[in-house]
Amino acid sequence: MKADIKSINGRLDRIESDIKDIKVDTGSIKVNIKETREDARSSELATAQNSFEIAQIKMRMKMA
């Protein structure tokens, strides 16, 4: 049990910098994670409407 807690604590330390905010409500906890540039571009690709938009996004990814 103690080893499990240490393992969980170590993982939390690694992701702590990625946490944007934590909201605690009755019966639930919401953790919002910061979106990285790579995540944002992946989201753009998923919502791109045509091949021209996809090509533009991929070019921006190569330049970053």
PDB file of C-alpha atoms in Angstrom:
ATOM      1  CA  MET A   1       0.000   0.000   0.000  1.00  0.00           C
ATOM      2  CA  LYS A   2       2.799   2.427   0.924  1.00  0.00           C
ATOM      3  CA  ALA A   3       4.640   1.627  -2.315  1.00  0.00           C
ATOM      4  CA  ASP A   4       1.459   2.282  -4.308  1.00  0.00           C
ATOM      5  CA  ILE A   5       1.057   5.687  -2.676  1.00  0.00           C
ATOM      6  CA  LYS A   6       4.696   6.585  -3.454  1.00  0.00           C
ATOM      7  CA  SER A   7       4.210   5.482  -7.066  1.00  0.00           C
ATOM      8  CA  ILE A   8       1.059   7.575  -7.436  1.00  0.00           C
ATOM      9  CA  ASN A   9       2.775  10.555  -5.792  1.00  0.00           C
ATOM     10  CA  GLY A  10       5.689  10.281  -8.238  1.00  0.00           C
ATOM     11  CA  ARG A  11       3.346  10.236 -11.225  1.00  0.00           C
ATOM     12  CA  LEU A  12       1.451  13.242  -9.874  1.00  0.00           C
ATOM     13  CA  ASP A  13       4.718  15.171  -9.507  1.00  0.00           C
ATOM     14  CA  ARG A  14       5.516  14.528 -13.177  1.00  0.00           C
ATOM     15  CA  ILE A  15       2.159  15.786 -14.450  1.00  0.00           C
ATOM     16  CA  GLU A  16       1.758  18.642 -11.962  1.00  0.00           C
ATOM     17  CA  SER A  17       3.111  21.216 -14.419  1.00  0.00           C
ATOM     18  CA  ASP A  18       0.536  20.148 -17.030  1.00  0.00           C
ATOM     19  CA  ILE A  19      -2.459  20.813 -14.775  1.00  0.00           C
ATOM     20  CA  LYS A  20      -4.324  24.012 -15.580  1.00  0.00           C
ATOM     21  CA  ASP A  21      -6.866  23.826 -12.765  1.00  0.00           C
ATOM     22  CA  ILE A  22      -8.746  21.455 -10.492  1.00  0.00           C
ATOM     23  CA  LYS A  23     -12.415  21.844  -9.612  1.00  0.00           C
ATOM     24  CA  VAL A  24     -13.892  19.919  -6.691  1.00  0.00           C
ATOM     25  CA  ASP A  25     -17.665  19.612  -6.497  1.00  0.00           C
ATOM     26  CA  THR A  26     -19.967  17.409  -4.456  1.00  0.00           C
ATOM     27  CA  GLY A  27     -19.160  13.878  -5.561  1.00  0.00           C
ATOM     28  CA  SER A  28     -16.784  14.795  -8.391  1.00  0.00           C
ATOM     29  CA  ILE A  29     -13.358  16.183  -9.193  1.00  0.00           C
ATOM     30  CA  LYS A  30     -12.517  17.752 -12.557  1.00  0.00           C
ATOM     31  CA  VAL A  31      -8.890  18.200 -13.616  1.00  0.00           C
ATOM     32  CA  ASN A  32      -8.221  20.398 -16.650  1.00  0.00           C
ATOM     33  CA  ILE A  33      -4.956  19.743 -18.441  1.00  0.00           C
ATOM     34  CA  LYS A  34      -3.105  22.455 -20.361  1.00  0.00           C
ATOM     35  CA  GLU A  35      -3.225  21.967 -24.110  1.00  0.00           C
ATOM     36  CA  THR A  36       0.198  21.833 -25.726  1.00  0.00           C
ATOM     37  CA  ARG A  37       0.945  23.281 -29.153  1.00  0.00           C
ATOM     38  CA  GLU A  38       1.062  19.745 -30.528  1.00  0.00           C
ATOM     39  CA  ASP A  39      -2.372  18.960 -29.039  1.00  0.00           C
ATOM     40  CA  ALA A  40      -3.799  22.142 -30.543  1.00  0.00           C
ATOM     41  CA  ARG A  41      -2.481  21.287 -33.994  1.00  0.00           C
ATOM     42  CA  SER A  42      -3.831  17.736 -33.717  1.00  0.00           C
ATOM     43  CA  SER A  43      -7.236  19.245 -32.894  1.00  0.00           C
ATOM     44  CA  GLU A  44      -6.944  21.510 -35.932  1.00  0.00           C
ATOM     45  CA  LEU A  45      -6.163  18.523 -38.145  1.00  0.00           C
ATOM     46  CA  ALA A  46      -9.165  16.637 -36.802  1.00  0.00           C
ATOM     47  CA  THR A  47     -11.481  19.532 -37.699  1.00  0.00           C
ATOM     48  CA  ALA A  48      -9.875  20.582 -40.996  1.00  0.00           C
ATOM     49  CA  GLN A  49     -12.486  20.794 -43.739  1.00  0.00           C
ATOM     50  CA  ASN A  50     -10.420  20.081 -46.846  1.00  0.00           C
ATOM     51  CA  SER A  51      -7.000  19.073 -48.133  1.00  0.00           C
ATOM     52  CA  PHE A  52      -5.856  22.720 -48.445  1.00  0.00           C
ATOM     53  CA  GLU A  53      -6.468  23.333 -44.716  1.00  0.00           C
ATOM     54  CA  ILE A  54      -4.707  20.069 -43.854  1.00  0.00           C
ATOM     55  CA  ALA A  55      -1.684  21.089 -45.956  1.00  0.00           C
ATOM     56  CA  GLN A  56      -1.530  24.502 -44.228  1.00  0.00           C
ATOM     57  CA  ILE A  57      -1.633  22.936 -40.759  1.00  0.00           C
ATOM     58  CA  LYS A  58       1.060  20.392 -41.654  1.00  0.00           C
ATOM     59  CA  MET A  59       3.301  23.191 -42.959  1.00  0.00           C
ATOM     60  CA  ARG A  60       2.902  25.089 -39.661  1.00  0.00           C
ATOM     61  CA  MET A  61       3.764  21.888 -37.772  1.00  0.00           C
ATOM     62  CA  LYS A  62       6.996  21.496 -39.771  1.00  0.00           C
ATOM     63  CA  MET A  63       8.015  25.120 -39.110  1.00  0.00           C
ATOM     64  CA  ALA A  64       7.503  24.868 -35.333  1.00  0.00           C
TER      65      ALA A  64
END
